[in-house]
């Protein structure tokens, strides 16, 4: 059931703030017919605290004849005391409402990257999710991908021997991220305890597989990269975040690609981080649009940081850490 997850995320959140409540829409009879989940987000902008709120999970009862219910919920949320409002999962309907209420879509944060390893197996997997009979094609897909991998000019090469990372526990991963994230002008005000909470919540993604946390060190043993993703053999791995020192980005991304390959993924995908876009393209990733990153703020300095890509506001810093993304609720 979804209820226990939302209760934990909304009422046991380490940054719970009475100024930023989730909102419901109730009719004259008191019946709830609409809801928007508001998750508090503490940010730092050049070291100064910024109050943010992530507004996702906007739901309305379609049986209730009130066409402005969703817009009223969204307006109430945007009129809160926060300096900036964000959502990285806006569909086209939500994006349009944000736009009408003064929000902006951030194209650089609104794309997903997809790096395919085994195109035939990936295609069969997608088809099988819609029609189980398609699974009969799996042996042919494996044969095709095996043959394609032996072609001298394979357009999707992977070096599975590349291994500069190590798998670590939550505490070690949190320490690595806290070391790496200050490169952004706008970033979460995490400490080890709060970051570990977000990492733990991000493990509830049964659709994508178990969580993997890895860090990358340089020759002197210094932490220069970290990434967090979920992966299962035969599936498309889902990346929440990649953290990398500027000169180590290639090693970090290459380690991620090789690790996902070794674990049997047919592809790997994640939200585009602007500073890694060019590198991901050079690593044969394709970019697609899945949902939009929308922002609402009256502060030009915060918008400038986001526009320039100097902001850490997705994944663990956004809302895709939530079990609502990738969780399975029976």
Tab-separated table of C-alpha atoms in Angstrom:
chain	number	residue	atom	x	y	z
A	1	UNK	CA	0.000	0.000	0.000
A	2	UNK	CA	1.103	3.550	-0.743
A	3	UNK	CA	-0.177	4.963	2.559
A	4	UNK	CA	2.692	3.773	4.832
A	5	UNK	CA	5.286	5.209	2.448
A	6	UNK	CA	3.596	8.606	2.273
A	7	UNK	CA	3.136	8.660	6.045
A	8	UNK	CA	6.844	8.079	6.542
A	9	UNK	CA	7.913	10.561	3.863
A	10	UNK	CA	5.574	13.343	4.950
A	11	UNK	CA	5.390	12.925	8.735
A	12	UNK	CA	8.790	11.418	9.579
A	13	UNK	CA	10.792	13.631	7.236
A	14	UNK	CA	14.000	14.883	8.926
A	15	UNK	CA	13.284	18.422	7.704
A	16	UNK	CA	9.602	18.456	8.631
A	17	UNK	CA	8.480	22.077	8.862
A	18	UNK	CA	5.040	23.244	10.078
A	19	UNK	CA	5.283	26.172	7.652
A	20	UNK	CA	5.274	23.766	4.701
A	21	UNK	CA	2.367	21.365	5.161
A	22	UNK	CA	0.957	19.077	2.510
A	23	UNK	CA	-2.425	20.315	1.322
A	24	UNK	CA	-5.824	18.744	0.759
A	25	UNK	CA	-8.946	19.957	-1.023
A	26	UNK	CA	-12.151	19.259	0.881
A	27	UNK	CA	-15.692	19.723	-0.355
A	28	UNK	CA	-18.635	21.212	1.584
A	29	UNK	CA	-19.261	17.819	3.174
A	30	UNK	CA	-15.651	17.570	4.365
A	31	UNK	CA	-14.766	14.783	1.948
A	32	UNK	CA	-11.195	15.018	0.640
A	33	UNK	CA	-11.100	15.091	-3.157
A	34	UNK	CA	-7.626	16.462	-3.863
A	35	UNK	CA	-4.111	16.332	-2.431
A	36	UNK	CA	-0.624	17.699	-3.057
A	37	UNK	CA	2.373	16.319	-1.171
A	38	UNK	CA	4.753	19.056	-0.042
A	39	UNK	CA	8.217	17.912	0.993
A	40	UNK	CA	10.460	20.458	2.734
A	41	UNK	CA	13.911	21.021	1.282
A	42	UNK	CA	16.688	22.894	3.042
A	43	UNK	CA	19.117	24.419	0.576
A	44	UNK	CA	22.287	26.467	0.780
A	45	UNK	CA	23.018	29.190	-1.765
A	46	UNK	CA	26.662	30.224	-1.563
A	47	UNK	CA	26.563	29.162	2.070
A	48	UNK	CA	23.359	31.023	2.984
A	49	UNK	CA	20.224	29.035	3.969
A	50	UNK	CA	17.331	28.901	1.512
A	51	UNK	CA	13.875	27.546	2.336
A	52	UNK	CA	12.538	25.365	-0.472
A	53	UNK	CA	9.538	23.111	-0.948
A	54	UNK	CA	9.150	20.243	-3.395
A	55	UNK	CA	5.568	19.875	-4.575
A	56	UNK	CA	4.823	16.529	-6.138
A	57	UNK	CA	2.199	13.779	-5.997
A	58	UNK	CA	-0.641	16.078	-7.051
A	59	UNK	CA	-3.816	13.981	-7.115
A	60	UNK	CA	-7.478	14.813	-7.630
A	61	UNK	CA	-10.652	12.742	-7.641
A	62	UNK	CA	-11.809	12.841	-11.255
A	63	UNK	CA	-15.322	11.900	-10.215
A	64	UNK	CA	-15.678	15.280	-8.506
A	65	UNK	CA	-16.860	17.916	-10.949
A	66	UNK	CA	-14.414	20.689	-10.069
A	67	UNK	CA	-12.056	21.593	-12.931
A	68	UNK	CA	-10.040	24.112	-10.885
A	69	UNK	CA	-9.337	21.864	-7.900
A	70	UNK	CA	-5.806	20.966	-8.984
A	71	UNK	CA	-4.959	24.562	-9.853
A	72	UNK	CA	-6.215	25.797	-6.475
A	73	UNK	CA	-4.082	23.245	-4.640
A	74	UNK	CA	-1.038	24.204	-6.678
A	75	UNK	CA	-1.636	27.935	-6.152
A	76	UNK	CA	-1.926	27.474	-2.392
A	77	UNK	CA	1.354	25.564	-2.357
A	78	UNK	CA	3.179	28.161	-4.489
A	79	UNK	CA	1.916	30.952	-2.220
A	80	UNK	CA	3.679	29.405	0.769
A	81	UNK	CA	6.595	30.997	2.662
A	82	UNK	CA	9.314	29.142	0.731
A	83	UNK	CA	11.961	31.001	-1.290
A	84	UNK	CA	11.702	28.523	-4.149
A	85	UNK	CA	9.252	25.798	-5.181
A	86	UNK	CA	10.358	22.804	-7.236
A	87	UNK	CA	9.135	19.623	-8.856
A	88	UNK	CA	11.103	17.278	-11.102
A	89	UNK	CA	8.176	14.996	-11.989
A	90	UNK	CA	5.687	17.377	-13.601
A	91	UNK	CA	3.638	15.855	-16.405
A	92	UNK	CA	2.273	18.035	-19.196
A	93	UNK	CA	-0.902	18.920	-17.293
A	94	UNK	CA	1.038	19.922	-14.171
A	95	UNK	CA	3.662	21.774	-16.214
A	96	UNK	CA	0.955	23.854	-17.878
A	97	UNK	CA	-0.550	24.756	-14.494
A	98	UNK	CA	2.853	25.775	-13.129
A	99	UNK	CA	3.410	27.926	-16.214
A	100	UNK	CA	0.088	29.738	-15.776
A	101	UNK	CA	0.935	30.437	-12.130
A	102	UNK	CA	4.319	31.986	-12.919
A	103	UNK	CA	6.521	28.907	-12.849
A	104	UNK	CA	9.273	28.115	-15.329
A	105	UNK	CA	10.321	24.872	-16.974
A	106	UNK	CA	14.038	24.133	-16.786
A	107	UNK	CA	14.893	22.230	-20.010
A	108	UNK	CA	18.413	21.273	-18.898
A	109	UNK	CA	16.971	19.391	-15.904
A	110	UNK	CA	13.938	18.016	-17.771
A	111	UNK	CA	15.632	15.265	-19.757
A	112	UNK	CA	16.614	11.701	-18.985
A	113	UNK	CA	19.637	9.984	-20.431
A	114	UNK	CA	19.569	6.381	-21.586
A	115	UNK	CA	22.664	4.313	-22.296
A	116	UNK	CA	21.707	1.067	-24.016
A	117	UNK	CA	23.871	-2.052	-23.616
A	118	UNK	CA	21.697	-4.758	-25.141
A	119	UNK	CA	19.127	-3.213	-27.497
A	120	UNK	CA	17.268	-6.401	-28.401
A	121	UNK	CA	16.931	-7.551	-24.783
A	122	UNK	CA	15.779	-4.082	-23.761
A	123	UNK	CA	13.119	-4.045	-26.479
A	124	UNK	CA	11.847	-7.494	-25.501
A	125	UNK	CA	11.772	-6.469	-21.842
A	126	UNK	CA	9.654	-3.416	-22.617
A	127	UNK	CA	7.293	-5.473	-24.783
A	128	UNK	CA	7.035	-8.222	-22.157
A	129	UNK	CA	5.885	-5.690	-19.559
A	130	UNK	CA	2.900	-4.961	-21.804
A	131	UNK	CA	2.319	-8.429	-23.277
A	132	UNK	CA	3.760	-11.496	-21.535
A	133	UNK	CA	3.763	-13.458	-24.788
A	134	UNK	CA	6.654	-11.292	-25.992
A	135	UNK	CA	8.941	-13.090	-23.518
A	136	UNK	CA	9.186	-15.945	-26.015
A	137	UNK	CA	11.499	-13.684	-28.032
A	138	UNK	CA	14.084	-13.473	-25.230
A	139	UNK	CA	16.405	-16.233	-26.584
A	140	UNK	CA	16.511	-14.552	-29.991
A	141	UNK	CA	17.233	-11.212	-28.335
A	142	UNK	CA	20.161	-12.678	-26.397
A	143	UNK	CA	21.557	-14.176	-29.597
A	144	UNK	CA	21.242	-10.849	-31.412
A	145	UNK	CA	22.923	-8.897	-28.606
A	146	UNK	CA	25.703	-11.479	-28.321
A	147	UNK	CA	26.412	-11.162	-32.026
A	148	UNK	CA	26.255	-7.369	-31.962
A	149	UNK	CA	28.718	-7.299	-29.091
A	150	UNK	CA	31.289	-9.202	-31.137
A	151	UNK	CA	31.220	-6.776	-34.051
A	152	UNK	CA	34.511	-4.937	-34.292
A	153	UNK	CA	32.775	-1.577	-34.690
A	154	UNK	CA	30.109	-2.171	-32.084
A	155	UNK	CA	28.254	1.176	-31.794
A	156	UNK	CA	27.517	0.538	-28.094
A	157	UNK	CA	30.832	-0.643	-26.634
A	158	UNK	CA	31.287	-1.308	-22.917
A	159	UNK	CA	34.520	-2.202	-21.155
A	160	UNK	CA	33.303	-4.461	-18.324
A	161	UNK	CA	36.830	-4.626	-16.877
A	162	UNK	CA	36.761	-0.923	-15.970
A	163	UNK	CA	36.581	-0.945	-12.185
A	164	UNK	CA	37.782	2.076	-10.241
A	165	UNK	CA	34.985	2.120	-7.692
A	166	UNK	CA	34.011	0.245	-4.571
A	167	UNK	CA	30.632	-0.558	-3.073
A	168	UNK	CA	30.113	1.102	0.314
A	169	UNK	CA	27.614	1.327	3.160
A	170	UNK	CA	25.199	4.228	3.673
A	171	UNK	CA	27.428	6.117	6.119
A	172	UNK	CA	30.509	5.960	3.888
A	173	UNK	CA	28.442	6.979	0.877
A	174	UNK	CA	26.953	9.922	2.786
A	175	UNK	CA	30.420	11.114	3.817
A	176	UNK	CA	31.555	10.963	0.185
A	177	UNK	CA	28.579	12.984	-1.051
A	178	UNK	CA	29.066	15.616	1.652
A	179	UNK	CA	32.643	15.998	0.431
A	180	UNK	CA	31.644	16.363	-3.230
A	181	UNK	CA	28.456	18.449	-3.294
A	182	UNK	CA	29.894	21.840	-2.177
A	183	UNK	CA	30.967	22.464	-5.800
A	184	UNK	CA	27.374	23.599	-6.480
A	185	UNK	CA	26.309	27.157	-5.640
A	186	UNK	CA	22.800	25.889	-4.809
A	187	UNK	CA	22.707	22.585	-2.979
A	188	UNK	CA	20.977	20.744	-0.119
A	189	UNK	CA	21.978	21.558	3.445
A	190	UNK	CA	22.578	17.899	4.265
A	191	UNK	CA	24.399	16.449	7.223
A	192	UNK	CA	25.216	12.757	7.543
A	193	UNK	CA	22.000	11.935	9.416
A	194	UNK	CA	19.601	13.661	7.017
A	195	UNK	CA	21.400	12.445	3.891
A	196	UNK	CA	21.404	8.870	5.191
A	197	UNK	CA	17.626	9.139	5.641
A	198	UNK	CA	17.147	10.130	1.994
A	199	UNK	CA	19.448	7.322	0.837
A	200	UNK	CA	17.456	4.806	2.897
A	201	UNK	CA	14.144	6.001	1.420
A	202	UNK	CA	15.618	5.667	-2.067
A	203	UNK	CA	16.101	1.932	-1.530
A	204	UNK	CA	12.328	1.331	-1.830
A	205	UNK	CA	12.338	0.957	-5.632
A	206	UNK	CA	11.334	-2.627	-6.321
A	207	UNK	CA	10.599	-1.915	-9.986
A	208	UNK	CA	14.259	-1.130	-10.597
A	209	UNK	CA	16.021	-3.543	-8.256
A	210	UNK	CA	18.314	-3.374	-5.209
A	211	UNK	CA	20.179	-0.181	-4.420
A	212	UNK	CA	23.897	0.073	-5.189
A	213	UNK	CA	26.140	2.741	-3.624
A	214	UNK	CA	29.647	3.154	-5.013
A	215	UNK	CA	32.450	5.652	-4.580
A	216	UNK	CA	35.506	6.303	-6.741
A	217	UNK	CA	38.908	7.296	-5.358
A	218	UNK	CA	41.964	8.765	-7.046
A	219	UNK	CA	45.479	7.357	-6.827
A	220	UNK	CA	46.034	9.109	-3.506
A	221	UNK	CA	42.927	7.538	-2.010
A	222	UNK	CA	40.873	10.732	-2.066
A	223	UNK	CA	37.177	10.456	-2.843
A	224	UNK	CA	36.558	11.982	-6.279
A	225	UNK	CA	33.184	10.484	-7.170
A	226	UNK	CA	30.094	8.679	-5.941
A	227	UNK	CA	26.892	7.420	-7.455
A	228	UNK	CA	23.668	5.796	-6.352
A	229	UNK	CA	21.493	3.588	-8.512
A	230	UNK	CA	19.113	0.631	-8.523
A	231	UNK	CA	19.709	-2.360	-10.780
A	232	UNK	CA	18.557	-5.901	-11.443
A	233	UNK	CA	19.755	-8.388	-14.039
A	234	UNK	CA	17.758	-8.086	-17.245
A	235	UNK	CA	16.324	-4.680	-16.323
A	236	UNK	CA	17.014	-1.026	-17.047
A	237	UNK	CA	19.101	0.356	-14.183
A	238	UNK	CA	17.857	3.602	-12.618
A	239	UNK	CA	20.399	6.225	-11.514
A	240	UNK	CA	19.416	8.736	-8.847
A	241	UNK	CA	22.590	10.800	-8.668
A	242	UNK	CA	26.141	11.017	-9.943
A	243	UNK	CA	28.569	13.129	-7.917
A	244	UNK	CA	31.994	13.820	-9.370
A	245	UNK	CA	34.926	16.158	-8.953
A	246	UNK	CA	35.299	18.014	-12.290
A	247	UNK	CA	38.438	16.186	-13.417
A	248	UNK	CA	37.109	12.782	-12.326
A	249	UNK	CA	33.749	12.776	-14.113
A	250	UNK	CA	34.893	10.432	-16.887
A	251	UNK	CA	36.136	7.791	-14.450
A	252	UNK	CA	32.946	8.009	-12.381
A	253	UNK	CA	30.589	7.659	-15.364
A	254	UNK	CA	32.694	4.871	-16.888
A	255	UNK	CA	32.667	2.990	-13.584
A	256	UNK	CA	28.874	3.307	-13.427
A	257	UNK	CA	28.424	1.998	-16.970
A	258	UNK	CA	30.770	-0.936	-16.382
A	259	UNK	CA	29.222	-1.810	-13.020
A	260	UNK	CA	25.689	-1.806	-14.448
A	261	UNK	CA	26.878	-4.040	-17.299
A	262	UNK	CA	28.509	-6.506	-14.912
A	263	UNK	CA	25.279	-6.718	-12.905
A	264	UNK	CA	23.357	-7.765	-16.013
A	265	UNK	CA	21.471	-4.559	-16.848
A	266	UNK	CA	20.307	-4.197	-20.456
A	267	UNK	CA	20.568	-0.394	-20.183
A	268	UNK	CA	21.024	2.362	-17.626
A	269	UNK	CA	19.113	5.626	-17.324
A	270	UNK	CA	18.902	8.675	-15.110
A	271	UNK	CA	18.034	12.358	-14.947
A	272	UNK	CA	20.392	14.532	-16.972
A	273	UNK	CA	22.691	16.632	-14.812
A	274	UNK	CA	23.726	19.646	-16.936
A	275	UNK	CA	27.399	19.438	-16.006
A	276	UNK	CA	27.527	15.818	-17.228
A	277	UNK	CA	25.454	16.203	-20.407
A	278	UNK	CA	28.361	16.427	-22.855
A	279	UNK	CA	30.176	13.486	-21.255
A	280	UNK	CA	27.058	11.311	-21.363
A	281	UNK	CA	26.584	12.097	-25.052
A	282	UNK	CA	30.182	11.055	-25.701
A	283	UNK	CA	29.446	7.809	-23.874
A	284	UNK	CA	26.698	7.034	-26.436
A	285	UNK	CA	23.759	8.019	-24.241
A	286	UNK	CA	20.588	9.315	-25.834
A	287	UNK	CA	18.434	12.012	-24.271
A	288	UNK	CA	14.661	11.723	-23.938
A	289	UNK	CA	11.951	13.686	-22.166
A	290	UNK	CA	10.027	11.911	-19.432
A	291	UNK	CA	8.863	14.623	-17.028
A	292	UNK	CA	9.620	18.298	-16.525
A	293	UNK	CA	11.590	20.121	-13.871
A	294	UNK	CA	9.529	23.172	-12.927
A	295	UNK	CA	10.613	26.052	-10.703
A	296	UNK	CA	8.761	28.955	-9.093
A	297	UNK	CA	10.648	31.728	-7.318
A	298	UNK	CA	10.872	35.499	-7.150
A	299	UNK	CA	14.611	35.398	-6.511
A	300	UNK	CA	16.602	36.119	-9.649
A	301	UNK	CA	19.836	34.868	-8.064
A	302	UNK	CA	18.389	31.405	-7.444
A	303	UNK	CA	16.998	31.245	-10.979
A	304	UNK	CA	20.385	32.237	-12.394
A	305	UNK	CA	22.103	29.398	-10.547
A	306	UNK	CA	19.536	26.901	-11.826
A	307	UNK	CA	19.641	28.258	-15.399
A	308	UNK	CA	23.434	27.920	-15.435
A	309	UNK	CA	23.371	24.337	-14.157
A	310	UNK	CA	25.070	25.324	-10.901
A	311	UNK	CA	22.401	23.659	-8.771
A	312	UNK	CA	21.957	20.230	-7.209
A	313	UNK	CA	18.163	19.889	-7.165
A	314	UNK	CA	17.277	16.440	-8.526
A	315	UNK	CA	17.473	12.856	-7.280
A	316	UNK	CA	18.299	12.799	-3.581
A	317	UNK	CA	18.034	16.594	-3.677
A	318	UNK	CA	14.665	16.574	-5.426
A	319	UNK	CA	11.856	14.059	-5.184
A	320	UNK	CA	12.835	10.917	-7.111
A	321	UNK	CA	14.278	9.486	-3.891
A	322	UNK	CA	10.643	8.889	-2.928
A	323	UNK	CA	9.169	5.389	-3.062
A	324	UNK	CA	6.414	6.887	-5.218
A	325	UNK	CA	9.006	6.712	-8.019
A	326	UNK	CA	9.798	3.056	-8.662
A	327	UNK	CA	8.001	1.526	-5.699
A	328	UNK	CA	5.518	-1.330	-5.998
A	329	UNK	CA	2.347	-1.061	-3.944
A	330	UNK	CA	0.240	-4.195	-3.747
